[in-house]
CSV table of C-alpha atoms in Angstrom, one decimal:
chain,number,residue,atom,x,y,z
A,24,UNK,CA,-39.1,-77.8,-17.5
A,25,UNK,CA,-38.8,-77.8,-13.7
A,26,UNK,CA,-42.1,-79.1,-12.2
A,27,UNK,CA,-43.8,-77.0,-9.5
A,28,UNK,CA,-43.2,-77.4,-6.2
A,29,UNK,CA,-46.0,-79.2,-4.6
A,30,UNK,CA,-48.3,-76.8,-2.4
A,31,UNK,CA,-48.4,-78.5,1.4
A,32,UNK,CA,-51.5,-78.1,3.5
A,33,UNK,CA,-51.7,-76.6,6.8
A,34,UNK,CA,-51.6,-80.3,8.6
A,35,UNK,CA,-48.2,-80.9,6.9
A,36,UNK,CA,-47.0,-77.6,7.9
A,37,UNK,CA,-47.6,-78.0,11.1
A,38,UNK,CA,-46.3,-81.5,11.0
A,39,UNK,CA,-42.9,-80.3,10.1
A,40,UNK,CA,-42.9,-77.3,12.7
A,41,UNK,CA,-43.5,-80.4,15.4
A,42,UNK,CA,-40.7,-82.3,14.0
A,43,UNK,CA,-38.5,-79.3,13.9
A,44,UNK,CA,-39.0,-78.7,17.8
A,45,UNK,CA,-38.4,-82.5,18.8
A,46,UNK,CA,-36.8,-84.5,16.1
A,47,UNK,CA,-37.1,-88.0,17.9
A,48,UNK,CA,-35.3,-90.0,14.9
A,49,UNK,CA,-32.0,-87.8,15.7
A,50,UNK,CA,-33.0,-86.7,19.3
A,51,UNK,CA,-32.5,-83.1,18.5
A,52,UNK,CA,-34.7,-80.2,20.1
A,53,UNK,CA,-35.1,-77.2,17.6
A,54,UNK,CA,-32.0,-78.4,15.6
A,55,UNK,CA,-30.0,-79.3,18.4
A,56,UNK,CA,-29.0,-81.7,21.2
A,57,UNK,CA,-29.7,-81.4,24.6
A,58,UNK,CA,-26.2,-81.7,25.3
A,59,UNK,CA,-25.4,-78.8,22.8
A,60,UNK,CA,-28.3,-76.6,24.4
A,61,UNK,CA,-26.8,-77.2,28.0
A,62,UNK,CA,-23.0,-76.0,26.4
A,63,UNK,CA,-24.7,-72.8,24.9
A,64,UNK,CA,-26.9,-72.2,28.4
A,65,UNK,CA,-23.6,-72.1,29.9
A,66,UNK,CA,-21.9,-69.9,27.9
A,67,UNK,CA,-24.5,-67.4,27.7
A,68,UNK,CA,-24.5,-67.4,31.7
A,69,UNK,CA,-20.9,-67.2,31.8
A,70,UNK,CA,-20.9,-64.5,29.1
A,71,UNK,CA,-23.6,-62.3,31.2
A,72,UNK,CA,-22.4,-63.0,34.5
A,73,UNK,CA,-19.1,-61.4,33.5
A,74,UNK,CA,-20.5,-58.6,31.6
A,75,UNK,CA,-22.8,-57.6,34.9
A,76,UNK,CA,-19.6,-58.2,36.7
A,77,UNK,CA,-17.6,-55.6,34.6
A,78,UNK,CA,-20.7,-53.3,34.6
A,79,UNK,CA,-21.0,-53.5,38.5
A,80,UNK,CA,-17.6,-52.8,38.9
A,81,UNK,CA,-17.3,-49.9,36.3
A,82,UNK,CA,-20.2,-48.1,38.7
A,83,UNK,CA,-18.7,-49.0,41.9
A,84,UNK,CA,-15.3,-47.4,40.8
A,85,UNK,CA,-17.1,-44.1,39.5
A,86,UNK,CA,-19.0,-43.8,43.0
A,87,UNK,CA,-16.0,-44.8,44.8
A,88,UNK,CA,-14.2,-41.6,43.2
A,89,UNK,CA,-17.1,-39.6,43.6
A,90,UNK,CA,-17.4,-37.1,47.0
A,91,UNK,CA,-21.0,-37.1,48.1
A,92,UNK,CA,-20.5,-33.6,49.9
A,93,UNK,CA,-19.2,-31.7,46.7
A,94,UNK,CA,-20.0,-31.8,43.2
A,95,UNK,CA,-17.1,-33.0,41.0
A,96,UNK,CA,-17.6,-30.0,38.5
A,97,UNK,CA,-19.1,-26.5,39.2
A,98,UNK,CA,-17.0,-24.5,36.4
A,99,UNK,CA,-20.7,-23.0,35.4
A,100,UNK,CA,-21.1,-21.7,39.1
A,101,UNK,CA,-18.9,-18.9,39.1
A,102,UNK,CA,-21.5,-16.5,40.5
A,103,UNK,CA,-24.7,-17.0,42.4
A,104,UNK,CA,-28.2,-16.2,41.3
A,105,UNK,CA,-30.7,-13.8,43.1
A,106,UNK,CA,-34.3,-14.4,43.3
A,107,UNK,CA,-37.0,-12.2,44.8
A,108,UNK,CA,-40.5,-13.2,46.9
A,109,UNK,CA,-43.2,-12.7,46.4
A,110,UNK,CA,-42.3,-14.9,43.4
A,111,UNK,CA,-45.4,-14.1,41.2
A,112,UNK,CA,-43.7,-14.6,37.8
A,113,UNK,CA,-45.2,-13.5,34.6
A,114,UNK,CA,-44.4,-14.8,30.8
A,115,UNK,CA,-41.2,-13.2,30.8
A,116,UNK,CA,-41.0,-11.0,34.0
A,117,UNK,CA,-41.3,-10.8,37.7
A,118,UNK,CA,-44.4,-8.6,38.0
A,119,UNK,CA,-45.5,-7.8,42.2
A,120,UNK,CA,-49.2,-6.5,41.1
A,121,UNK,CA,-51.3,-6.5,44.3
A,122,UNK,CA,-54.6,-4.1,45.0
A,123,UNK,CA,-55.0,-2.4,48.3
A,124,UNK,CA,-58.5,-2.6,47.8
A,125,UNK,CA,-58.8,-6.3,47.4
A,126,UNK,CA,-58.3,-7.9,50.3
A,127,UNK,CA,-57.9,-11.5,48.4
A,128,UNK,CA,-54.9,-9.5,46.1
A,129,UNK,CA,-52.9,-8.4,49.0
A,130,UNK,CA,-53.3,-11.8,51.0
A,131,UNK,CA,-52.3,-13.7,48.0
A,132,UNK,CA,-49.2,-12.0,48.7
A,133,UNK,CA,-48.9,-12.3,52.3
A,134,UNK,CA,-49.7,-16.2,51.7
A,135,UNK,CA,-46.7,-16.5,49.8
A,136,UNK,CA,-44.3,-14.7,52.2
A,137,UNK,CA,-45.5,-16.5,55.1
A,138,UNK,CA,-45.1,-20.1,53.1
A,139,UNK,CA,-41.6,-19.0,52.1
A,140,UNK,CA,-40.7,-17.8,55.9
A,141,UNK,CA,-42.2,-20.6,57.3
A,142,UNK,CA,-38.3,-22.3,57.6
A,143,UNK,CA,-37.2,-19.4,59.2
A,144,UNK,CA,-39.7,-19.2,62.3
A,145,UNK,CA,-37.6,-18.1,65.1
A,146,UNK,CA,-38.3,-21.1,67.5
A,147,UNK,CA,-37.6,-23.8,64.3
A,148,UNK,CA,-34.4,-22.3,63.8
A,149,UNK,CA,-33.2,-22.1,67.7
A,150,UNK,CA,-34.6,-26.0,67.8
A,151,UNK,CA,-32.2,-26.8,64.7
A,152,UNK,CA,-29.1,-24.7,65.5
A,153,UNK,CA,-27.3,-24.9,69.0
A,154,UNK,CA,-24.4,-23.6,67.9
A,155,UNK,CA,-23.5,-19.7,68.6
A,156,UNK,CA,-21.7,-18.4,65.4
A,157,UNK,CA,-19.4,-15.5,65.0
A,158,UNK,CA,-21.1,-12.6,63.3
A,159,UNK,CA,-18.4,-10.8,60.7
A,160,UNK,CA,-16.3,-14.1,59.6
A,161,UNK,CA,-16.7,-16.5,57.4
A,162,UNK,CA,-17.6,-20.0,59.1
A,163,UNK,CA,-14.7,-22.1,57.8
A,164,UNK,CA,-15.0,-25.9,59.0
A,165,UNK,CA,-12.6,-28.3,58.2
A,166,UNK,CA,-14.1,-31.4,59.8
A,167,UNK,CA,-17.4,-32.8,60.7
A,168,UNK,CA,-18.0,-31.8,64.4
A,169,UNK,CA,-21.9,-31.4,64.3
A,170,UNK,CA,-24.2,-34.3,65.1
A,171,UNK,CA,-24.5,-37.6,62.7
A,172,UNK,CA,-21.4,-36.5,60.5
A,173,UNK,CA,-22.7,-33.4,59.6
A,174,UNK,CA,-21.3,-29.4,60.0
A,175,UNK,CA,-22.8,-26.8,62.0
A,176,UNK,CA,-24.7,-23.9,60.1
A,177,UNK,CA,-25.5,-20.3,61.6
A,178,UNK,CA,-29.5,-19.7,62.3
A,179,UNK,CA,-31.1,-17.2,60.5
A,180,UNK,CA,-34.3,-15.8,62.3
A,181,UNK,CA,-37.3,-14.5,60.6
A,182,UNK,CA,-37.4,-11.5,63.2
A,183,UNK,CA,-34.2,-10.2,61.9
A,184,UNK,CA,-36.1,-9.0,58.9
A,185,UNK,CA,-37.7,-6.4,61.3
A,186,UNK,CA,-40.6,-4.8,60.0
A,187,UNK,CA,-40.9,-7.1,57.3
A,188,UNK,CA,-40.8,-10.4,59.4
A,189,UNK,CA,-44.5,-10.7,59.3
A,190,UNK,CA,-44.5,-10.0,63.3
A,191,UNK,CA,-45.0,-6.3,63.3
A,192,UNK,CA,-47.2,-6.2,60.3
A,193,UNK,CA,-48.7,-9.5,59.0
A,194,UNK,CA,-49.7,-8.3,55.8
A,195,UNK,CA,-46.0,-7.7,55.1
A,196,UNK,CA,-47.4,-3.7,54.3
A,197,UNK,CA,-49.6,-5.1,51.1
A,198,UNK,CA,-52.6,-3.8,52.7
A,199,UNK,CA,-51.3,-0.4,51.9
A,200,UNK,CA,-48.6,1.2,49.7
A,201,UNK,CA,-45.3,0.2,51.5
A,202,UNK,CA,-45.1,-3.7,50.8
A,203,UNK,CA,-42.2,-5.7,51.6
A,204,UNK,CA,-39.8,-7.9,49.1
A,205,UNK,CA,-37.5,-10.7,50.2
A,206,UNK,CA,-34.2,-11.0,48.5
A,207,UNK,CA,-32.5,-14.5,48.4
A,208,UNK,CA,-29.2,-15.4,46.8
A,209,UNK,CA,-28.7,-18.9,45.8
A,210,UNK,CA,-26.4,-21.4,47.2
A,211,UNK,CA,-23.0,-22.4,45.8
A,212,UNK,CA,-21.1,-25.0,47.4
A,213,UNK,CA,-17.5,-23.8,49.1
A,214,UNK,CA,-18.4,-20.5,47.7
A,215,UNK,CA,-17.2,-17.2,49.5
A,216,UNK,CA,-18.5,-14.2,47.9
A,217,UNK,CA,-15.6,-11.8,49.0
A,218,UNK,CA,-11.9,-12.3,49.5
A,219,UNK,CA,-12.1,-10.4,53.2
A,220,UNK,CA,-14.6,-11.1,55.7
A,221,UNK,CA,-14.4,-7.2,57.0
A,222,UNK,CA,-16.6,-6.3,54.0
A,223,UNK,CA,-20.0,-8.2,53.8
A,224,UNK,CA,-22.1,-8.5,50.8
A,225,UNK,CA,-25.0,-6.6,50.7
A,226,UNK,CA,-28.2,-6.0,48.6
A,227,UNK,CA,-28.8,-2.7,46.7
A,228,UNK,CA,-31.8,-1.5,45.0
A,229,UNK,CA,-32.0,0.7,42.5
A,230,UNK,CA,-35.2,1.9,40.2
A,231,UNK,CA,-34.8,1.6,36.8
A,232,UNK,CA,-38.4,3.4,36.0
A,233,UNK,CA,-40.6,5.1,37.8
A,234,UNK,CA,-38.6,6.5,40.0
A,235,UNK,CA,-40.5,9.5,41.2
A,236,UNK,CA,-42.7,6.7,42.4
A,237,UNK,CA,-40.9,5.6,45.0
A,238,UNK,CA,-40.1,7.8,47.8
A,239,UNK,CA,-37.9,5.7,50.3
A,240,UNK,CA,-36.5,2.3,50.7
A,241,UNK,CA,-35.5,0.5,53.8
A,242,UNK,CA,-33.0,-2.6,54.1
A,243,UNK,CA,-33.5,-5.5,56.9
A,244,UNK,CA,-31.2,-6.6,58.4
A,245,UNK,CA,-29.3,-3.3,58.6
A,246,UNK,CA,-28.0,-2.0,55.5
A,247,UNK,CA,-28.9,-5.0,53.2
A,248,UNK,CA,-26.0,-7.0,54.7
A,249,UNK,CA,-25.3,-10.9,54.3
A,250,UNK,CA,-23.5,-11.5,57.4
A,251,UNK,CA,-20.0,-13.6,56.4
A,252,UNK,CA,-21.0,-16.3,59.1
A,253,UNK,CA,-23.2,-17.8,56.6
A,254,UNK,CA,-20.6,-18.6,54.1
A,255,UNK,CA,-19.5,-21.1,52.8
A,256,UNK,CA,-22.5,-23.5,52.3
A,257,UNK,CA,-21.2,-26.9,52.4
A,258,UNK,CA,-24.0,-29.0,50.8
A,259,UNK,CA,-27.3,-30.3,51.9
A,260,UNK,CA,-25.7,-33.6,53.1
A,261,UNK,CA,-23.2,-31.8,55.2
A,262,UNK,CA,-25.5,-28.8,56.1
A,263,UNK,CA,-29.1,-30.3,56.5
A,264,UNK,CA,-30.3,-27.5,58.8
A,265,UNK,CA,-28.6,-24.9,56.5
A,266,UNK,CA,-31.0,-21.7,55.7
A,267,UNK,CA,-29.8,-18.9,53.3
A,268,UNK,CA,-29.4,-15.6,54.6
A,269,UNK,CA,-32.1,-13.2,53.7
A,270,UNK,CA,-32.3,-9.2,53.1
A,271,UNK,CA,-35.9,-7.8,53.1
A,272,UNK,CA,-36.7,-4.3,51.3
A,273,UNK,CA,-39.4,-1.9,51.9
A,274,UNK,CA,-40.6,0.3,49.4
A,275,UNK,CA,-42.4,3.2,50.1
A,276,UNK,CA,-44.6,3.8,47.2
A,277,UNK,CA,-46.2,7.0,46.0
A,278,UNK,CA,-47.7,9.1,43.0
A,279,UNK,CA,-48.4,6.3,40.3
A,280,UNK,CA,-47.3,3.5,42.8
A,281,UNK,CA,-45.3,1.7,40.1
A,282,UNK,CA,-41.7,0.8,39.2
A,283,UNK,CA,-39.3,-1.4,37.6
A,284,UNK,CA,-36.7,-2.3,40.1
A,285,UNK,CA,-33.5,-4.1,39.9
A,286,UNK,CA,-32.0,-5.5,43.2
A,287,UNK,CA,-28.5,-6.6,42.9
A,288,UNK,CA,-26.0,-8.3,45.7
A,289,UNK,CA,-23.2,-6.5,45.8
A,290,UNK,CA,-19.9,-8.0,46.3
A,291,UNK,CA,-16.2,-8.6,44.4
A,292,UNK,CA,-17.0,-11.7,43.4
A,293,UNK,CA,-20.6,-11.5,42.1
A,294,UNK,CA,-21.2,-10.4,38.8
A,295,UNK,CA,-24.1,-9.0,37.7
A,296,UNK,CA,-23.8,-8.2,33.9
A,297,UNK,CA,-24.1,-11.8,32.1
A,298,UNK,CA,-26.4,-10.9,29.2
A,299,UNK,CA,-27.3,-15.0,28.9
A,300,UNK,CA,-28.3,-15.1,32.5
A,301,UNK,CA,-30.4,-12.2,33.7
A,302,UNK,CA,-30.8,-13.8,37.5
A,303,UNK,CA,-26.9,-13.7,37.9
A,304,UNK,CA,-26.2,-11.5,40.8
A,305,UNK,CA,-29.2,-9.0,40.4
A,306,UNK,CA,-33.2,-10.0,39.8
A,307,UNK,CA,-35.3,-7.2,38.0
A,308,UNK,CA,-39.2,-7.0,38.8
A,309,UNK,CA,-42.2,-4.7,38.4
A,310,UNK,CA,-43.8,-3.6,41.7
A,311,UNK,CA,-47.6,-2.2,41.4
A,312,UNK,CA,-50.0,-1.0,43.9
A,313,UNK,CA,-53.4,-0.5,42.3
A,314,UNK,CA,-56.4,1.2,44.2
């Protein structure tokens, strides 16, 4: 019968480990001579240097082929989305509800609109833009003729929103039953909303529910037009001072003073019937004034 292996003490185990770390009889460090450790170290240094170089080359090649001004893939952005301000979103819908008798309620709406319109301030826009755009025509730019290798962009002044600019009425109509909402179309690089410049895209709002509660709708600028001179958009790097054209809509609420409204940007190249994207080409919101 084979003899049982003798159980080694803790001291003997430590001694064996120390002998493994440095074997003075054979001159080995952790099982290898210093010469072999040098060869192994040089091998891994060379290996990781080559791997790092290949990775860096791959990243450099990728970045070299990318255009910093235009995304390579825009196949999913065939039609722009549309948004509305005040952007008081509920769980699933946009609900613009305020109380004309509660100053804190309607002041909340005016604060949202004032913050949103801050970049459109007339003074700021005129300081940032010193180029006179030709209205009614696309502002096509092949070259970077603006300062610091940029392209020019057309100013959109807050005052162009007329009674909904906040200048004539700082409350934007929310202290009564004539509230203003602002419609904005999202940006798509190099996008032209129409094939012709003589027909500008425009905003059209319809009452889906509560038609008898809306006596009148007014659009600012006139006819709710988005002038073609604001298109195309060339990207944030190319046009750092660009701002979206806006359309303000003022509603005159009567009766029950609540309605479900759809506002869409009308143009031949803007679709609005995408079931999977409810904000493509249009926005639906609820507008309600309480007493």
